[in-house]
Structures are given as structure tokens and as C-alpha cells.
Short mmCIF file of C-alpha atoms in Angstrom, two decimals:
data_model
loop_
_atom_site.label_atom_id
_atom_site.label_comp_id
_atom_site.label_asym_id
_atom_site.label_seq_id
_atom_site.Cartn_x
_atom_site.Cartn_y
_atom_site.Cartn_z
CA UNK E 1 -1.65 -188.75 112.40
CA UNK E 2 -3.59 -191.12 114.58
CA UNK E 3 -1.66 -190.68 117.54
CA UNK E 4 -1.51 -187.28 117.31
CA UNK E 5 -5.54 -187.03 117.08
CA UNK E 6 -5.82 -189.89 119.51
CA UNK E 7 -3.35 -190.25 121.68
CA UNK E 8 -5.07 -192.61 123.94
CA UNK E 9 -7.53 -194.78 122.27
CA UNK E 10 -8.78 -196.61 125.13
CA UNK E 11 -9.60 -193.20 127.05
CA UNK E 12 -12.13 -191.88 124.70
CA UNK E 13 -14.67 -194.83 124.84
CA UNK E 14 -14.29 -194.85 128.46
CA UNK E 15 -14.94 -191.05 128.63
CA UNK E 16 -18.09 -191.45 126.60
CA UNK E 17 -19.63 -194.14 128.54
CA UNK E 18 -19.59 -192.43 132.05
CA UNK E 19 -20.58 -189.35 130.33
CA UNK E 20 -24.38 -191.37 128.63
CA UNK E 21 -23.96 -193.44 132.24
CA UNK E 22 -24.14 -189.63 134.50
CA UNK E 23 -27.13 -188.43 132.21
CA UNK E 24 -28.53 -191.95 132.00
CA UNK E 25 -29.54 -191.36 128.72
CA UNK E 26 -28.75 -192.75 124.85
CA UNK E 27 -29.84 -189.70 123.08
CA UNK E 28 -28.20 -188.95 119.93
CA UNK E 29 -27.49 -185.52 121.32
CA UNK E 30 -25.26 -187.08 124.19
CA UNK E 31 -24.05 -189.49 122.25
CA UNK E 32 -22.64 -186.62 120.09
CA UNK E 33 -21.49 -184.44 123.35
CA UNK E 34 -20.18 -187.81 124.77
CA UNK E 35 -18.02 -188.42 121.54
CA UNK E 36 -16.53 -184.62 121.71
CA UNK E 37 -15.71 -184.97 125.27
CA UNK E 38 -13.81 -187.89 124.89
CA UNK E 39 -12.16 -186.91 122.20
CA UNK E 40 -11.39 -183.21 123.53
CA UNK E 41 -10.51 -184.60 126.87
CA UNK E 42 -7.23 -186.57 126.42
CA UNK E 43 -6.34 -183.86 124.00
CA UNK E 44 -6.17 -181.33 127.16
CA UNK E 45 -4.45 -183.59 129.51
CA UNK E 46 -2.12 -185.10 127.25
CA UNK E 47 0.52 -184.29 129.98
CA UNK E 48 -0.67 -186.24 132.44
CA UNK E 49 -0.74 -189.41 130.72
CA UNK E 50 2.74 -190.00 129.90
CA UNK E 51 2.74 -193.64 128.49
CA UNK E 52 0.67 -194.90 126.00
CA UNK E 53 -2.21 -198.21 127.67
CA UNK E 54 -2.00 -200.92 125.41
CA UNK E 55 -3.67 -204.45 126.08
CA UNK E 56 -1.68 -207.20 124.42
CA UNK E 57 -4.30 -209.97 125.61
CA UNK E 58 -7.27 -208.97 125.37
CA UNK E 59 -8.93 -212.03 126.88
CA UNK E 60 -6.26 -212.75 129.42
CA UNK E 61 -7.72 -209.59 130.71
CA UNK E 62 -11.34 -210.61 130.48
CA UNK E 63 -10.31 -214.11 132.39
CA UNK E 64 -8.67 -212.00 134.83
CA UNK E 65 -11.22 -209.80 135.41
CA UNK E 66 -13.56 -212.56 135.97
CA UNK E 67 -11.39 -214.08 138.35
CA UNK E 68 -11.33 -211.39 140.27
CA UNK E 69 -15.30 -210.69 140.60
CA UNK E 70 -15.43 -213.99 141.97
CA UNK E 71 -12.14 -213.47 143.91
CA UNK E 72 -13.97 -210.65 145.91
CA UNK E 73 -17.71 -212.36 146.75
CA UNK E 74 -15.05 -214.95 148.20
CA UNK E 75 -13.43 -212.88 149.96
CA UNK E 76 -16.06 -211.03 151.63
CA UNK E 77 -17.75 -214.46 152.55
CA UNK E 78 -14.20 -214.95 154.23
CA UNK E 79 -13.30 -211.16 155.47
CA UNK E 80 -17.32 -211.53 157.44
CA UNK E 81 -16.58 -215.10 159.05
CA UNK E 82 -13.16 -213.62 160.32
CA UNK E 83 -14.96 -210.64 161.94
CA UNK E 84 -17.69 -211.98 163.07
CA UNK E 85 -15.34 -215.02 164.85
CA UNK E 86 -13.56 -214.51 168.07
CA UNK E 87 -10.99 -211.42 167.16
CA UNK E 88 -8.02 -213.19 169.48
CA UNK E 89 -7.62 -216.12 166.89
CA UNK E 90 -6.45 -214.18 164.09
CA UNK E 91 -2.78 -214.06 163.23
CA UNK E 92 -2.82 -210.99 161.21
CA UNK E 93 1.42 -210.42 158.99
CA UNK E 94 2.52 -208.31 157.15
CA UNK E 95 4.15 -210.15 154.17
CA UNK E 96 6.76 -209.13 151.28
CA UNK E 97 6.24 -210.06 148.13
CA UNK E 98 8.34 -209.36 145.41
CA UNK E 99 7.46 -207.51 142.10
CA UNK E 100 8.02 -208.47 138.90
CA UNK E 101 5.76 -205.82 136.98
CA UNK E 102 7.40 -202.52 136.26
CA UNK E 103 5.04 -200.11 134.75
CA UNK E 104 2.79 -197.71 136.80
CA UNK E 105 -0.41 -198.87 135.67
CA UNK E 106 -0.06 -202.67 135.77
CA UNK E 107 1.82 -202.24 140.07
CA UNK E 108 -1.26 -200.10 140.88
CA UNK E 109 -3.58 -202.56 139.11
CA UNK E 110 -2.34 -205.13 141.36
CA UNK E 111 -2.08 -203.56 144.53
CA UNK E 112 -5.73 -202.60 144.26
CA UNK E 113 -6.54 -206.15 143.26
CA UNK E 114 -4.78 -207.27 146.13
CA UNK E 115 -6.74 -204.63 148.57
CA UNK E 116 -9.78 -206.37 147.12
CA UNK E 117 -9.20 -209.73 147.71
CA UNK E 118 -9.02 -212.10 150.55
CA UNK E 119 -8.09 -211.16 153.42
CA UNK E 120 -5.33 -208.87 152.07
CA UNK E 121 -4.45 -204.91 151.96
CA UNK E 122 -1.43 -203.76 149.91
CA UNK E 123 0.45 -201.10 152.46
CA UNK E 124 3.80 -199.88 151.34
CA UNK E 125 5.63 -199.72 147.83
CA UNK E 126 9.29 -200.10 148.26
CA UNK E 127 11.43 -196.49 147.11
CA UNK E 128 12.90 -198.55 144.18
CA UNK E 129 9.17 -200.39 143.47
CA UNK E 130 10.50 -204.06 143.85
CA UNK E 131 8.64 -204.60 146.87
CA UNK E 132 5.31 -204.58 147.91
CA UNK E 133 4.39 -204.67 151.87
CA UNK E 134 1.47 -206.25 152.12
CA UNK E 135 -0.81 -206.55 155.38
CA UNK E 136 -2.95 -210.00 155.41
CA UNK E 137 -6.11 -210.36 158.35
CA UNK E 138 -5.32 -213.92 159.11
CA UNK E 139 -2.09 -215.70 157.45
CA UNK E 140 -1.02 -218.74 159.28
CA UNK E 141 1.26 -218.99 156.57
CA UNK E 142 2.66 -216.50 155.08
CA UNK E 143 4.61 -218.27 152.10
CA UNK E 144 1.59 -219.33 151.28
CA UNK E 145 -0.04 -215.90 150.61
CA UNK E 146 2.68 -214.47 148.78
CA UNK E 147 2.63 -217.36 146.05
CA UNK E 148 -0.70 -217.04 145.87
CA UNK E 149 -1.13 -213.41 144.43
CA UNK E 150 2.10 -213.92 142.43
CA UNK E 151 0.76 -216.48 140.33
CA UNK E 152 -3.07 -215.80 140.78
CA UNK E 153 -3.00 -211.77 140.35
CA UNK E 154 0.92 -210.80 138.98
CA UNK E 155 0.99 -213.41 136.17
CA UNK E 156 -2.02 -212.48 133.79
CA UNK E 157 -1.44 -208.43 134.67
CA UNK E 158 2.25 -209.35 133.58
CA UNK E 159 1.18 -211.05 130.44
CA UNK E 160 -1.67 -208.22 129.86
CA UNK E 161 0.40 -205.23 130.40
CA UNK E 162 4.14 -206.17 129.94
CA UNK E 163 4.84 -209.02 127.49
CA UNK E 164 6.79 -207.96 124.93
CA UNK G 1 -39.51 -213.57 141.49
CA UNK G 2 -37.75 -210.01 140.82
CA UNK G 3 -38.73 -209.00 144.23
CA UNK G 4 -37.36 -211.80 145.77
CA UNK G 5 -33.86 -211.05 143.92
CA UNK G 6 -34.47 -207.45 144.87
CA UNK G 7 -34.91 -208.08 148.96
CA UNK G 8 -32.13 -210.55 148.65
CA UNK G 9 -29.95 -207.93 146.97
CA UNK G 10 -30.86 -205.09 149.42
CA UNK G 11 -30.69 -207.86 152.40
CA UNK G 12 -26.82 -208.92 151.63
CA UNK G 13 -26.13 -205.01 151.10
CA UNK G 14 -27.06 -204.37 154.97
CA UNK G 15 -26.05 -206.99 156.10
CA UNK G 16 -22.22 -206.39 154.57
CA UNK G 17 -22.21 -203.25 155.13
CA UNK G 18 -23.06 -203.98 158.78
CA UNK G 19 -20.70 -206.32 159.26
CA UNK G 20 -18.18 -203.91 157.92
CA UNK G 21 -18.67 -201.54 160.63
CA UNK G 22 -18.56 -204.08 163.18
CA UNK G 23 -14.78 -204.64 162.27
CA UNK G 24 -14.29 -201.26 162.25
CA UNK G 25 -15.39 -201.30 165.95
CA UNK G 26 -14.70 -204.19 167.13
CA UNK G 27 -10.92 -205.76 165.81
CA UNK G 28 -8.40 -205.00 168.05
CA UNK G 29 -5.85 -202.90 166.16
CA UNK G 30 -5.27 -200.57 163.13
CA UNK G 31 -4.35 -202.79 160.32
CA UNK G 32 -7.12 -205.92 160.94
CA UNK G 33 -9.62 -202.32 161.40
CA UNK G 34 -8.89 -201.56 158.04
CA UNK G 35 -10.15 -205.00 156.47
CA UNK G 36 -13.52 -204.47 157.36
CA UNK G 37 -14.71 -201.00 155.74
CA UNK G 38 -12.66 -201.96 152.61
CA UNK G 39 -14.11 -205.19 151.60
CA UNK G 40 -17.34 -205.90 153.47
CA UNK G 41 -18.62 -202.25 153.24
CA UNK G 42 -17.94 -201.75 149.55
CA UNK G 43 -19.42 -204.96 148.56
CA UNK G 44 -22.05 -204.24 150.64
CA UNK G 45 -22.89 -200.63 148.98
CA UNK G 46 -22.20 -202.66 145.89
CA UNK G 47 -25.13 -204.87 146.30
CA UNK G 48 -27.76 -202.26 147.59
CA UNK G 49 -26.77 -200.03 144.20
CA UNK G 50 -27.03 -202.75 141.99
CA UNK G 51 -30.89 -203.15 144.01
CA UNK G 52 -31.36 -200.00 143.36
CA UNK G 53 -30.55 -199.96 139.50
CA UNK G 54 -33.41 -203.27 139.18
CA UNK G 55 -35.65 -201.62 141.05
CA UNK G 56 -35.66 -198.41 138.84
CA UNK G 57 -35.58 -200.51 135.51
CA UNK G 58 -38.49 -202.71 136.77
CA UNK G 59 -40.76 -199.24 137.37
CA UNK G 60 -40.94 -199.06 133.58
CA UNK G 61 -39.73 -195.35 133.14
CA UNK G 62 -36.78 -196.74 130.84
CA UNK G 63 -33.64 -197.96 131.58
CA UNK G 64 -31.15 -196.55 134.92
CA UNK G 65 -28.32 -197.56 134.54
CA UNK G 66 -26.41 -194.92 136.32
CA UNK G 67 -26.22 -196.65 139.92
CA UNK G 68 -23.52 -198.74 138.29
CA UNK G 69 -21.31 -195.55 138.22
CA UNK G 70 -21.30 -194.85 141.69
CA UNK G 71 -20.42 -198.89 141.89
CA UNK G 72 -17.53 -198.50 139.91
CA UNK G 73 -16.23 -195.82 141.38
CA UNK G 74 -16.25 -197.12 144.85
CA UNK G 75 -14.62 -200.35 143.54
CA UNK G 76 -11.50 -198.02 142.25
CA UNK G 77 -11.49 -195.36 145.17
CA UNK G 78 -11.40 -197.99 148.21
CA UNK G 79 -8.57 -199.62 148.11
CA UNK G 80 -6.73 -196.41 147.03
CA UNK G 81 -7.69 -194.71 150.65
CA UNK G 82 -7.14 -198.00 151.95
CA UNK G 83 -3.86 -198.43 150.80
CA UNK G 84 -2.79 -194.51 151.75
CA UNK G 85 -4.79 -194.93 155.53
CA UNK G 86 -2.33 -198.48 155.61
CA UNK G 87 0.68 -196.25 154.36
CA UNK G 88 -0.14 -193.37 156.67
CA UNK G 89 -0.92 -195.58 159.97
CA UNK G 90 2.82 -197.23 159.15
CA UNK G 91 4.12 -193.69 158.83
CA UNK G 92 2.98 -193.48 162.29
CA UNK G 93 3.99 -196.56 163.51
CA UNK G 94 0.81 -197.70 165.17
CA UNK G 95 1.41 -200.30 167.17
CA UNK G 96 0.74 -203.93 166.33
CA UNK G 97 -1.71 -206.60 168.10
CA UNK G 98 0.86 -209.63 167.56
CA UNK G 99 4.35 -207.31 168.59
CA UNK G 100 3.44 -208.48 172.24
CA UNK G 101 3.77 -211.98 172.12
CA UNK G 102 6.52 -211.83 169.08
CA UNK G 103 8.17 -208.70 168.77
CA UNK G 104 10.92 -210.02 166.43
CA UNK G 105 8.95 -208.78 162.74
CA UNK G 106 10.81 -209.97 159.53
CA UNK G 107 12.74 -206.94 158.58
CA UNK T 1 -41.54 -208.55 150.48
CA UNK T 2 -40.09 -205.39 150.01
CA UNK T 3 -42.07 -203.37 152.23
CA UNK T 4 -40.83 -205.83 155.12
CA UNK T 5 -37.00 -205.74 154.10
CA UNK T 6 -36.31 -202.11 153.88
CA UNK T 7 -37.16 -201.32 157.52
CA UNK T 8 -34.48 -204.40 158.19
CA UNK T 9 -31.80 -202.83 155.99
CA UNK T 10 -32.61 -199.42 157.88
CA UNK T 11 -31.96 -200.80 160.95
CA UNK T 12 -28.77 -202.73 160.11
CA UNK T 13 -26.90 -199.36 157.94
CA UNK T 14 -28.25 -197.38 160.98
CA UNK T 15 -26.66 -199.59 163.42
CA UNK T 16 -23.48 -199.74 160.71
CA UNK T 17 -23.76 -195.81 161.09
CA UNK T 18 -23.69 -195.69 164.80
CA UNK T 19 -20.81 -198.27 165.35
CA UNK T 20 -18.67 -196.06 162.98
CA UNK T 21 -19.44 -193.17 164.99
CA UNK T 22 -18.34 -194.70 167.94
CA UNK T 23 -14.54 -195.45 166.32
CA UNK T 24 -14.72 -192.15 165.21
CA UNK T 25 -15.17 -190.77 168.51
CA UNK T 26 -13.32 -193.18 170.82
CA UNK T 27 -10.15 -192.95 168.19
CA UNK T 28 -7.34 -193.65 169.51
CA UNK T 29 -4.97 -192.48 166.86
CA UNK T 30 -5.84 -190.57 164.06
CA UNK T 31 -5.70 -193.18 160.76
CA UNK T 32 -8.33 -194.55 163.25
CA UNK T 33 -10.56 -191.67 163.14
CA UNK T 34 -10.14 -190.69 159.23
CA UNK T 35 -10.81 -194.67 158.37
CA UNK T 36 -14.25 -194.35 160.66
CA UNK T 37 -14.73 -191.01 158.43
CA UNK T 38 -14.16 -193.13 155.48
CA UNK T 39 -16.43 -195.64 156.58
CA UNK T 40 -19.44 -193.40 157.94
CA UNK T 41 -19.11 -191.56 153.99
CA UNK T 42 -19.90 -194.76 152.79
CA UNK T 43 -22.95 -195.94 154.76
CA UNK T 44 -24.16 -192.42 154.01
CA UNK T 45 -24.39 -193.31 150.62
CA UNK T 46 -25.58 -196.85 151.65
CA UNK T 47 -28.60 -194.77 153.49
CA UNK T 48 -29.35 -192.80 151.09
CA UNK T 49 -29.49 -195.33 148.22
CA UNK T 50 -31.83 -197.12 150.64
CA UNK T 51 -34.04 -194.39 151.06
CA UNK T 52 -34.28 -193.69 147.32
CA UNK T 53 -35.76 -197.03 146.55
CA UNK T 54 -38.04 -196.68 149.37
CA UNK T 55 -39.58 -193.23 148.32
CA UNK T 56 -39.30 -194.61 144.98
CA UNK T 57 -37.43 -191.28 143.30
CA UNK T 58 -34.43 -190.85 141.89
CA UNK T 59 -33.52 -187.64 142.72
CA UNK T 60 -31.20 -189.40 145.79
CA UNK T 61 -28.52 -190.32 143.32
CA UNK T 62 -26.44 -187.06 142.27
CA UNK T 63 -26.20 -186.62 146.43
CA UNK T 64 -25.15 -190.03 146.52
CA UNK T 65 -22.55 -189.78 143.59
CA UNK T 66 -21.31 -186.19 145.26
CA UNK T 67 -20.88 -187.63 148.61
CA UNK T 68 -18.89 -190.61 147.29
CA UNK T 69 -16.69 -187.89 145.28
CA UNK T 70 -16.35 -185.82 147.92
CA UNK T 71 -15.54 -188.60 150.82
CA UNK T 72 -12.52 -189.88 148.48
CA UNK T 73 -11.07 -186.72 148.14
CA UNK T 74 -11.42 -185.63 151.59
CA UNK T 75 -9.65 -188.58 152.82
CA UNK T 76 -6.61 -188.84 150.61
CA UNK T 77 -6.45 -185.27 151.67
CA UNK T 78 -6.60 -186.20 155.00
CA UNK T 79 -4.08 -188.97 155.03
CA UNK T 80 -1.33 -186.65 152.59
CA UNK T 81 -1.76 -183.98 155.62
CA UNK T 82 -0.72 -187.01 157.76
CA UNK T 83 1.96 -188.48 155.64
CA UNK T 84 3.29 -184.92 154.65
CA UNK T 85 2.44 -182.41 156.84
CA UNK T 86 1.10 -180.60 154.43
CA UNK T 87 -1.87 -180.97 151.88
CA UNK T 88 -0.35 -179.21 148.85
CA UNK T 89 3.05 -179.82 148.27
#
């Protein structure tokens, strides 16, 4: 019954907070047209969402999330000190790292994490999605790179999104 | 004190964003070009929306709260046209700054 | 304060503006060109943001929010066409 009403119980929320966040506005009336929407919504695209979100760790997430944030002010601090330094020191790689994730939403949750933080843009998914090619701005080693997002970034989407 | 935070907000936004652009012009191939716009330039916008969004709540007509859309959005939609301009450029194959002076690349 | 630090912020997202324009004209290849695109969508909104606080209206921000809409779509577009051929498949 509940899944049938609501398949995706994550999706409505989120639909009703960008709708009060576009009018800017907590009026009961948009609350109300908020609610419908998100409920109506997922309803109409139910086939486009082919597997079900569901957040086993809530506050593995919330860590994560937080490390990120502070991942990318890093990041940027670094990205601006590379560019602004003399462009013929940088040893820029491209670097392989290995997946262990499997679903959709958790590989694309990491490759934009990785596009985000330092120093690092995710390129190329492998055809069978065990690889990810990974281009980094200034890598003197490599190794080092790939360990870092696999236990910094990989581990807590793994536990999030795929422990079973 | 909340116009200091404010200038220093809408300072670090230019400034980022600047500094974006000057990778974008100034790195020496494809794949370092693309570091620049995706980090520096969407932090950057980050910071002057997040200005804006203060400085609308501090003019007392209620709360705005909107700017933080356009935030979020640009933190999802950048690295996704980064990652497809990376995919595309390899599609290409663009050349390479460091294939000069080692052309053997893993793989 | 303020009054002193917008002109500054001008002047840098201005110059930010012009050195994309430059890639986008100098190239060479095309990712080159569509990432300078990207980039000069971006600083639009950066300008425009900018030039909301200083008029003090916020009118500025459904242009913003369009642009940024509009900008993402027209370069995933762009880079399918490059990596396909073809836009719709």
C-alpha cells in the first residue's frame, strides 16, 4: 500500500522543498501545492526511477557530507595555488582506480565527489563499471591518490548505499 | 560586523571565480583547463550567492532563501559537464602536456 | 564597506568574463571552446548576482536560475553532439 502510494519516500520531501525554496515562501497555500507536487510527481515518473534510494546510515551520510564541504574549501585553496603557480611544474595523470560500489546512484555519487575535490576530475567509466579513469592536476604520486578517494570517498558511500 | 562577512563573502566569490578563468586561459592543455572552471568558479559563484541570500535577509523584507537553489544546483550540474567535457575531449584524443617528455601512459 | 567592494568584484568577474572569451575564441579544439562556454554561463550568473545586490532588487534571480538551467543543458547537449554525432539518439 505504501509503496504503491509512495514509491520513493525520499523524493517527495525533496520535491517540496525546492518547490517553497523557487517561490521563497512558507505559505500554507504552497506548502499544500508543494505537498501535491511531490506526491504527484514520482507517481508520473515512476519509470524513470527504477530502484528504490534507501539510506542505511543515516549519519555515515551526514559525516560524509561534512567531510566533503570541507573537502572542497580545501581543495579550492589548493586548485588556486596550483594555477596561480608556474603552469610547467605540474605533473598532471590520469589514474585508475578500481570500483567497488555497484549501484548507479552511489558510482555517480562518487565520481561527482571526486570532480569536487582536490585536484581531481573523474573522466571515463569503464564499459563493465569496474573502473573509473580519473584525471588528477598535480599527482606526483599517483598510488597515493587512488588510496586516498578509496578510503576517504568509496568507503562511507559503500557503507551508506550498499551494506547489506 | 554583517557587512564585513558580507564584503568578505562577495570578495572570495570574485576572486575564485577569477582565478577560475585564469586556468581556463592560462594552463597549458585540455584536461589541467578543465580544473579551473569546475572547482574555483563554482565555489566562487557559491560564495557570491550565499552574499547575496545575507544581504536580502538583512534588508528586513523576510527571509530569501532561494539563492541557495541556484547553489545547489551548480554544485550537482558541474561536475556532470565536467565529467562529459573530460569524456568527450578523450573521445577526441586531445593531446596531452606530459606525452612529450613520457609518451609511455599506463594502459 | 560594501559600496567599495562591489566595484572590486565587478572588475575581477569582468576580467573572469573577458579571459573566458578569449579561450573561447582562440580554441583550439572544440571541448576547449564548449568548456569556455561553460565557464562564461557561469560568470554570467556570477554578474548578475553581483548586480542584484548592488541595485538592491531581486528581480535578477529567476534570470540567474534560467541561465544556470539553460547553460547545463546546452552543454551536455553540446558534448553528446560531440561524443555521438548526434544530439537525440
Amino acid at each position: 500500500m505504501s509503496t504503491r502510494l509512495l514509491p520513493h519516500p525520499l523524493l517527495t520531501p525533496a520535491l517540496t522543498a525546492v518547490w517553497l525554496l523557487l517561490n521563497n515562501s512558507l505559505a500554507p497555500g504552497h506548502l499544500l501545492l508543494g505537498a501535491l507536487l511531490g506526491w504527484l510527481i514520482p507517481l508520473f515518473t515512476l519509470q524513470f526511477w527504477p530502484e528504490t534510494v534507501r539510506i542505511r546510515q543515516p549519519w555515515v551520510l551526514l559525516r560524509f557530507l561534512g567531510v566533503v564541504l570541507f573537502d572542497i574549501v580545501i581543495a579550492n585553496l589548493a586548485v588556486a595555488r596550483l594555477i596561480l603557480g608556474r603552469p610547467s611544474r605540474l605533473r598532471p595523470a590520469f589514474i585508475e582506480v578500481p570500483l567497488a560500489l555497484e549501484s548507479d546512484l552511489a558510482i555517480s555519487l562518487l565520481a561527482n565527489t571526486i570532480c569536487l575535490t582536490p585536484g581531481t576530475v573523474s573522466a571515463l567509466l569503464s564499459e563493465d563499471r569496474r573502473v573509473l579513469l580519473v584525471h588528477a592536476l598535480d599527482a606526483p604520486d599517483p598510488a597515493a591518490v587512488r588510496d586516498q578517494i578509496k578510503s576517504r570517498y568509496e568507503a562511507p558511500l559503500k557503507a551508506v548505499f550498499e551494506s547489506c | 560586523m554583517l557587512e564585513y562577512a558580507l564584503s568578505f563573502l562577495i570578495l572570495a566569490g570574485a576572486i575564485f571565480t577569477f582565478i577560475g578563468s585564469l586556468g581556463l586561459a592560462r594552463l597549458r592543455d585540455f584536461y589541467t583547463r578543465l580544473h579551473g572552471p569546475t572547482k574555483a568558479t563554482t565555489l566562487g559563484v557559491g560564495c557570491l550567492l550565499i552574499a547575496s541570500s545575507l544581504y536580502f535577509n538583512s534588508q528586513g523584507e523576510g527571509i530569501s532563501l532561494h539563492e541557495v537553489l541556484i547553489t545547489l544546483f551548480l554544485f550537482i550540474t558541474a561536475p556532470v559537464s565536467a565529467h562529459l567535457l573530460a569524456k568527450s575531449a578523450l573521445h577526441q584524443h586531445l593531446p596531452q602536456v606530459g606525452d612529450k617528455k613520457k609518451p609511455a601512459r599506463d594502459n | 564597506m560594501l559600496s567599495l567592494v562591489i566595484p572590486i568584484a565587478f572588475t575581477l568577474v569582468g576580467a573572469a568574463v573577458a579571459l573566458s572569451f578569449w579561450r573561447l575564441l582562440r580554441g583550439p579544439s572544440a571541448p576547449d571552446r564548449i568548456l569556455a562556454l561553460d565557464t562564461l554561463y557561469v560568470n554570467t550568473i556570477a554578474l548578475l548576482v553581483l548586480l542584484g545586490i548592488h541595485l538592491g532588487s531581486a528581480l535578477y534571480f529567476e534570470a540567474a536560475l534560467l541561465i544556470a538551467l539553460m547553460g547545463f543543458v546546452g552543454t551536455v547537449a553540446l558534448c553528446k553532439y560531440l561524443l555521438r554525432g548526434d544530439i537525440i539518439e
